Each structure stands twice: as C-alpha cells, then as structure tokens.
Coordinates of C-alpha atoms and ligand atoms in Angstrom, one line a residue:
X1 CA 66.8 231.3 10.7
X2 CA 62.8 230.3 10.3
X3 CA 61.3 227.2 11.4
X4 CA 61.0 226.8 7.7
X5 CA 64.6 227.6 6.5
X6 CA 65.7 225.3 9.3
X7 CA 63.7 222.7 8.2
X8 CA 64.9 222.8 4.4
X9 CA 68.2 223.3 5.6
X10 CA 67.8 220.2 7.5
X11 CA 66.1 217.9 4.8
X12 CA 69.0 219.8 2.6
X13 CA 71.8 217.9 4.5
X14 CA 70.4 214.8 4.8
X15 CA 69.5 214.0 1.7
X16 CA 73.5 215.3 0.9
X17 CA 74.7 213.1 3.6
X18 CA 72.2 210.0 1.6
X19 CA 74.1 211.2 -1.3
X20 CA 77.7 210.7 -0.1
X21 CA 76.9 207.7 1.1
X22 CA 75.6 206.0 -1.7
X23 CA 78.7 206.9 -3.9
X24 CA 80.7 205.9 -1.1
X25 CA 79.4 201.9 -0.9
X26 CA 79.4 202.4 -4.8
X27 CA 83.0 203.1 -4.7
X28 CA 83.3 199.9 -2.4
X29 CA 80.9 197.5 -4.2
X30 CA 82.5 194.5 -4.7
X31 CA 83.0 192.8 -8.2
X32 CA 80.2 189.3 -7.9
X33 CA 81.7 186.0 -9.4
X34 CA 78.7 185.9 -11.8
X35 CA 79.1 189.3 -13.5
X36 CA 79.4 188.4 -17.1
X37 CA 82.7 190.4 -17.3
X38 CA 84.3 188.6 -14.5
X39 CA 82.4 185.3 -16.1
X40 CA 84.6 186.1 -19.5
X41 CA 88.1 186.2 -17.5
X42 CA 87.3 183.4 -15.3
X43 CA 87.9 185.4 -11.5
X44 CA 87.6 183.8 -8.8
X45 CA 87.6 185.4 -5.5
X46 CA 89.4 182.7 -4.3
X47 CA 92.6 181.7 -6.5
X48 CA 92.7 178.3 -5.3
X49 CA 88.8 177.5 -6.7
X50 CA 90.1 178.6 -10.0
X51 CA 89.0 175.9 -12.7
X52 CA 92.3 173.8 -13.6
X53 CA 91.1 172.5 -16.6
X54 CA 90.1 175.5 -17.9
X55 CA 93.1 177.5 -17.1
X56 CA 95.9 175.0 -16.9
X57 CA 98.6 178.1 -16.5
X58 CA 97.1 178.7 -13.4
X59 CA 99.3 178.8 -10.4
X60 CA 97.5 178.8 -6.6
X61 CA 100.2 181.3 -5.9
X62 CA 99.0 183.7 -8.2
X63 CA 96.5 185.7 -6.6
X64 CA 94.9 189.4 -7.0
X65 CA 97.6 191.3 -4.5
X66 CA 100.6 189.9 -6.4
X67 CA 99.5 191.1 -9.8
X68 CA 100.4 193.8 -12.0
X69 CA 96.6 195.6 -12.1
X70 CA 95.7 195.0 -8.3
X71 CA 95.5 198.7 -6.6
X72 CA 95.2 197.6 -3.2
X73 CA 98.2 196.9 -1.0
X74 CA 99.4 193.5 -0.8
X75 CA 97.6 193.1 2.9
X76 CA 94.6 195.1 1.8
X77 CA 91.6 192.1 1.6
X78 CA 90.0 193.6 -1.6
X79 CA 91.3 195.8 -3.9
X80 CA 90.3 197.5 -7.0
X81 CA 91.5 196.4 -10.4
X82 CA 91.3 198.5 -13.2
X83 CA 89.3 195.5 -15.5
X84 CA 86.5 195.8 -13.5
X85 CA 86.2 199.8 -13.4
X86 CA 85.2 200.3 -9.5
X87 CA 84.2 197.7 -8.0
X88 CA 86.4 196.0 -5.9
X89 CA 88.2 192.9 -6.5
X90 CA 89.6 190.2 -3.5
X91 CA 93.4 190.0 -2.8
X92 CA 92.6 186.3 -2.7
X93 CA 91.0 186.7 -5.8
X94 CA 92.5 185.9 -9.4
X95 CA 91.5 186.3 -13.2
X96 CA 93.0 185.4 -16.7
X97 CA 94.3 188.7 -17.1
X98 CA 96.7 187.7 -14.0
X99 CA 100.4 189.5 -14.6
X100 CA 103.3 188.7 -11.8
X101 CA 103.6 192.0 -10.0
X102 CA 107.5 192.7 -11.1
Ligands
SF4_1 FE1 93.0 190.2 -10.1 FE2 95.0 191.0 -11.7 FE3 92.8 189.8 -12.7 FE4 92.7 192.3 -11.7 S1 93.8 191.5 -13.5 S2 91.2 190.6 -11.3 S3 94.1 192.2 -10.0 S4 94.3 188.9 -11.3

C-alpha cells in the first residue's frame, strides 16, 4: 500500500467510524419535554410532575415502562415509544397516550 492509499484509506475509516457514530447517538437521542409533539400529549419525563388539572385521569403509577407502546424493558431507564419515532422516551416518563401494559 502507498503512503497515499494508506492515507485515504485512513481518512476513509474515520470519517465511517464519524458516521456510525452519529447515527448511533441519533438512535439514542432522547425525546426533550419541549418538543411540540411531546408538548401536544402532555409527557413528562417524570409521571409524577404531570399537570393534574390538565389530565385529571392521570395516575402517578402510570408511567412509560408500564405502558402498552414503551419498547424498553420495564428496568430499562429510557426507552423508545413508537409516538415519538426514535428518540427515546424515560421509563419514569408518561404521556396522554398512556395504555396499562396488559
Ligand atoms: Fe410513554 Fe406510553 Fe406515552 Fe409512549 S405512549 S410516551 S410509552 S406513556
């Protein structure tokens, strides 16, 4: 190998290894409170901050990792939940859309 195919090889596999990282933290991003879509369902990371007034049906035991939608496990701390494509939701977490895992 030349000096020069080394060095494209090189600058070849680190901009890859850029790459898989990017759609790896992507994959991991966390949902934020303030995103308009989680704004519309009211989620909360925390189920126990959830506006009572606002959702009076709202249990403190319902939470993210006892619903229907959540992905994770039921120890995992965040989760992904198909409303919210691929960012991550909290197991703590709860939104409107909330269904009792059966
Ligand atoms: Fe959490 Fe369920 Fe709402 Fe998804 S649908 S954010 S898992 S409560």
């Amino acid at each position: 190998m030349t000096t020069t195919n080394r060095r494209v090889f090189m600058m070849q596999l680190a901009a890859g290894s850029a790459l898989m990282a990017a759609s790896a933290a992507q994959a991991q991003a966390k949902l934020d409170e303030n995103d308009p879509q989680a704004v519309a369902v009211g989620y909360k990371h925390d189920s126990t901050k959830v506006d009572a007034k606002k959702y009076p049906k709202h249990d403190k035991a319902q939470k993210c990792n006892n619903c229907q939608l959540y992905q994770g496990k039921a120890t995992d701390a965040w989760g992904g939940c198909p409303l919210f494509g691929a960012k991550q939701v909290a197991g703590a977490g709860w939104c409107s859309a909330y269904a009792k895992k059966a």
